[in-house]
Amino acid sequence: MDEFAKEDLEISFKGEKVTLEQRLRKERLNFLGALNEKDKCFIKLYPKENPCFIRAKSALELVVDQGSHSNIMSDFEFGEANADFVYLVSSFDQKDKNFSSKHSFSMREIYEIFIGVCNGLEFPHRNRIIHRDIKPENLIVKTDNKNTFIIDFDFAVINDDFSLDEEDILWGTPYFIAPETWTYQVYSTQSDIYALGISLYEKLTGKFPFEGETVHDIAMAHLNSSFEDPRN
């Protein structure tokens, strides 16, 4: 199993369930038996009072309450790992691909995949849910039928126009954060659509429209720079 992200507020793993339980034990986290029926999983651990997790849990529960959608990954579980941590877990298939330029698709496949993503994103937006981390790595393409899933709703919020408060931080991946979020710390459904457009740009060109050596440089590029026409 690989640990592929470790941040102040969350720890992410992917891999076999048995190995995951062994790793959690080493981390002194008593992972309870809610996942016994899953062979492979994707798990994130959060401090129990993490406001990001609380908001994401509410958003994910609303997604499920509104019914399933063929382009939304809604197979997930919540639970308590121990007195200090909670977990969010979903199924994971290592054979699946994401939408990044690392994986090759024909132009026809890119078109069909992107249409599926747009249809999928409309579903949470219709229910006032903002994803806040749309990027190619969170757009998963099933290898068996090329169906596309939007995953990783753990930054999601329920609101038509969400602003950060004093205790919050700027969530998302810098290359995909919209200008109004950098400037006014405002998230909206348009922020997700902006990130979706950058995801398509990166897929078609192999590079980001706005780049920089630091987060500040990337932010200034989003705010002040023009991007190269992808047709060039």
mmCIF file of N, CA, C and O in Angstrom, residues 130 132 157 159-165 169-171 177-192:
data_model
loop_
_atom_site.group_PDB
_atom_site.id
_atom_site.type_symbol
_atom_site.label_atom_id
_atom_site.label_comp_id
_atom_site.label_asym_id
_atom_site.label_seq_id
_atom_site.Cartn_x
_atom_site.Cartn_y
_atom_site.Cartn_z
ATOM 1 N N ILE A 130 -20.746 22.562 -3.826
ATOM 2 C CA ILE A 130 -19.537 22.983 -4.519
ATOM 3 C C ILE A 130 -18.438 21.980 -4.200
ATOM 4 O O ILE A 130 -18.160 21.701 -3.038
ATOM 5 N N ARG A 132 -14.993 22.062 -4.988
ATOM 6 C CA ARG A 132 -13.826 22.824 -4.537
ATOM 7 C C ARG A 132 -12.474 22.178 -4.847
ATOM 8 O O ARG A 132 -11.433 22.747 -4.495
ATOM 9 N N VAL A 157 -18.611 21.707 -0.056
ATOM 10 C CA VAL A 157 -19.445 22.472 0.861
ATOM 11 C C VAL A 157 -20.838 22.604 0.258
ATOM 12 O O VAL A 157 -21.021 22.509 -0.953
ATOM 13 N N ASN A 159 -23.461 25.188 -0.359
ATOM 14 C CA ASN A 159 -23.768 26.606 -0.406
ATOM 15 C C ASN A 159 -23.702 27.055 -1.849
ATOM 16 O O ASN A 159 -22.892 26.553 -2.626
ATOM 17 N N ASP A 160 -24.518 28.029 -2.212
ATOM 18 C CA ASP A 160 -24.464 28.585 -3.558
ATOM 19 C C ASP A 160 -23.313 29.564 -3.711
ATOM 20 O O ASP A 160 -22.853 29.825 -4.812
ATOM 21 N N ASP A 161 -22.841 30.111 -2.604
ATOM 22 C CA ASP A 161 -21.780 31.113 -2.669
ATOM 23 C C ASP A 161 -21.045 31.082 -1.338
ATOM 24 O O ASP A 161 -21.376 31.797 -0.409
ATOM 25 N N PHE A 162 -20.018 30.248 -1.249
ATOM 26 C CA PHE A 162 -19.358 29.975 0.025
ATOM 27 C C PHE A 162 -18.142 30.871 0.184
ATOM 28 O O PHE A 162 -17.292 30.946 -0.683
ATOM 29 N N SER A 163 -18.045 31.563 1.329
ATOM 30 C CA SER A 163 -16.880 32.384 1.643
ATOM 31 C C SER A 163 -16.163 31.805 2.852
ATOM 32 O O SER A 163 -16.779 31.216 3.741
ATOM 33 N N LEU A 164 -14.853 32.003 2.890
ATOM 34 C CA LEU A 164 -14.064 31.510 4.007
ATOM 35 C C LEU A 164 -14.241 32.432 5.211
ATOM 36 O O LEU A 164 -14.402 33.640 5.072
ATOM 37 N N ASP A 165 -14.185 31.837 6.382
ATOM 38 C CA ASP A 165 -14.190 32.657 7.577
ATOM 39 C C ASP A 165 -12.771 32.747 8.122
ATOM 40 O O ASP A 165 -11.827 32.237 7.538
ATOM 41 N N ILE A 169 -9.020 28.042 5.735
ATOM 42 C CA ILE A 169 -7.899 28.278 4.848
ATOM 43 C C ILE A 169 -8.372 28.076 3.415
ATOM 44 O O ILE A 169 -9.477 27.609 3.173
ATOM 45 N N LEU A 170 -7.532 28.437 2.475
ATOM 46 C CA LEU A 170 -7.874 28.312 1.067
ATOM 47 C C LEU A 170 -7.696 26.865 0.644
ATOM 48 O O LEU A 170 -6.585 26.334 0.668
ATOM 49 N N TRP A 171 -8.809 26.208 0.257
ATOM 50 C CA TRP A 171 -8.769 24.808 -0.139
ATOM 51 C C TRP A 171 -8.706 24.699 -1.659
ATOM 52 O O TRP A 171 -9.214 25.540 -2.384
ATOM 53 N N ILE A 177 -7.443 26.845 -9.026
ATOM 54 C CA ILE A 177 -8.236 27.768 -8.214
ATOM 55 C C ILE A 177 -8.596 28.998 -9.032
ATOM 56 O O ILE A 177 -7.745 29.616 -9.667
ATOM 57 N N ALA A 178 -9.864 29.360 -8.996
ATOM 58 C CA ALA A 178 -10.376 30.460 -9.807
ATOM 59 C C ALA A 178 -9.910 31.815 -9.286
ATOM 60 O O ALA A 178 -9.628 31.980 -8.088
ATOM 61 N N PRO A 179 -9.835 32.829 -10.166
ATOM 62 C CA PRO A 179 -9.372 34.161 -9.744
ATOM 63 C C PRO A 179 -10.172 34.755 -8.594
ATOM 64 O O PRO A 179 -9.603 35.370 -7.691
ATOM 65 N N GLU A 180 -11.501 34.598 -8.595
ATOM 66 C CA GLU A 180 -12.304 35.193 -7.524
ATOM 67 C C GLU A 180 -12.023 34.546 -6.171
ATOM 68 O O GLU A 180 -12.195 35.160 -5.112
ATOM 69 N N THR A 181 -11.567 33.290 -6.212
ATOM 70 C CA THR A 181 -11.212 32.624 -4.959
ATOM 71 C C THR A 181 -9.888 33.161 -4.430
ATOM 72 O O THR A 181 -9.737 33.407 -3.228
ATOM 73 N N TRP A 182 -8.914 33.357 -5.328
ATOM 74 C CA TRP A 182 -7.646 33.957 -4.909
ATOM 75 C C TRP A 182 -7.885 35.360 -4.350
ATOM 76 O O TRP A 182 -7.292 35.742 -3.343
ATOM 77 N N THR A 183 -8.734 36.145 -4.997
ATOM 78 C CA THR A 183 -8.889 37.561 -4.646
ATOM 79 C C THR A 183 -9.825 37.772 -3.462
ATOM 80 O O THR A 183 -9.493 38.482 -2.510
ATOM 81 N N TYR A 184 -10.994 37.160 -3.517
ATOM 82 C CA TYR A 184 -12.033 37.436 -2.530
ATOM 83 C C TYR A 184 -12.325 36.252 -1.612
ATOM 84 O O TYR A 184 -13.214 36.342 -0.762
ATOM 85 N N GLN A 185 -11.600 35.150 -1.780
ATOM 86 C CA GLN A 185 -11.813 33.936 -0.985
ATOM 87 C C GLN A 185 -13.263 33.474 -1.079
ATOM 88 O O GLN A 185 -13.888 33.097 -0.086
ATOM 89 N N VAL A 186 -13.803 33.484 -2.278
ATOM 90 C CA VAL A 186 -15.178 33.075 -2.541
ATOM 91 C C VAL A 186 -15.178 31.834 -3.414
ATOM 92 O O VAL A 186 -14.442 31.762 -4.401
ATOM 93 N N TYR A 187 -15.984 30.846 -3.030
ATOM 94 C CA TYR A 187 -16.197 29.649 -3.836
ATOM 95 C C TYR A 187 -17.633 29.647 -4.358
ATOM 96 O O TYR A 187 -18.547 30.043 -3.645
ATOM 97 N N SER A 188 -17.809 29.181 -5.575
ATOM 98 C CA SER A 188 -19.147 29.046 -6.137
ATOM 99 C C SER A 188 -19.115 27.911 -7.151
ATOM 100 O O SER A 188 -18.062 27.324 -7.419
ATOM 101 N N THR A 189 -20.276 27.603 -7.723
ATOM 102 C CA THR A 189 -20.298 26.580 -8.765
ATOM 103 C C THR A 189 -19.436 26.995 -9.958
ATOM 104 O O THR A 189 -18.841 26.156 -10.628
ATOM 105 N N GLN A 190 -19.335 28.304 -10.209
ATOM 106 C CA GLN A 190 -18.482 28.781 -11.291
ATOM 107 C C GLN A 190 -17.015 28.460 -11.038
ATOM 108 O O GLN A 190 -16.242 28.262 -11.981
ATOM 109 N N SER A 191 -16.619 28.389 -9.753
ATOM 110 C CA SER A 191 -15.244 28.008 -9.418
ATOM 111 C C SER A 191 -14.951 26.592 -9.891
ATOM 112 O O SER A 191 -13.857 26.303 -10.406
ATOM 113 N N ASP A 192 -15.918 25.704 -9.712
ATOM 114 C CA ASP A 192 -15.756 24.324 -10.192
ATOM 115 C C ASP A 192 -15.664 24.286 -11.715
ATOM 116 O O ASP A 192 -14.860 23.529 -12.281
#
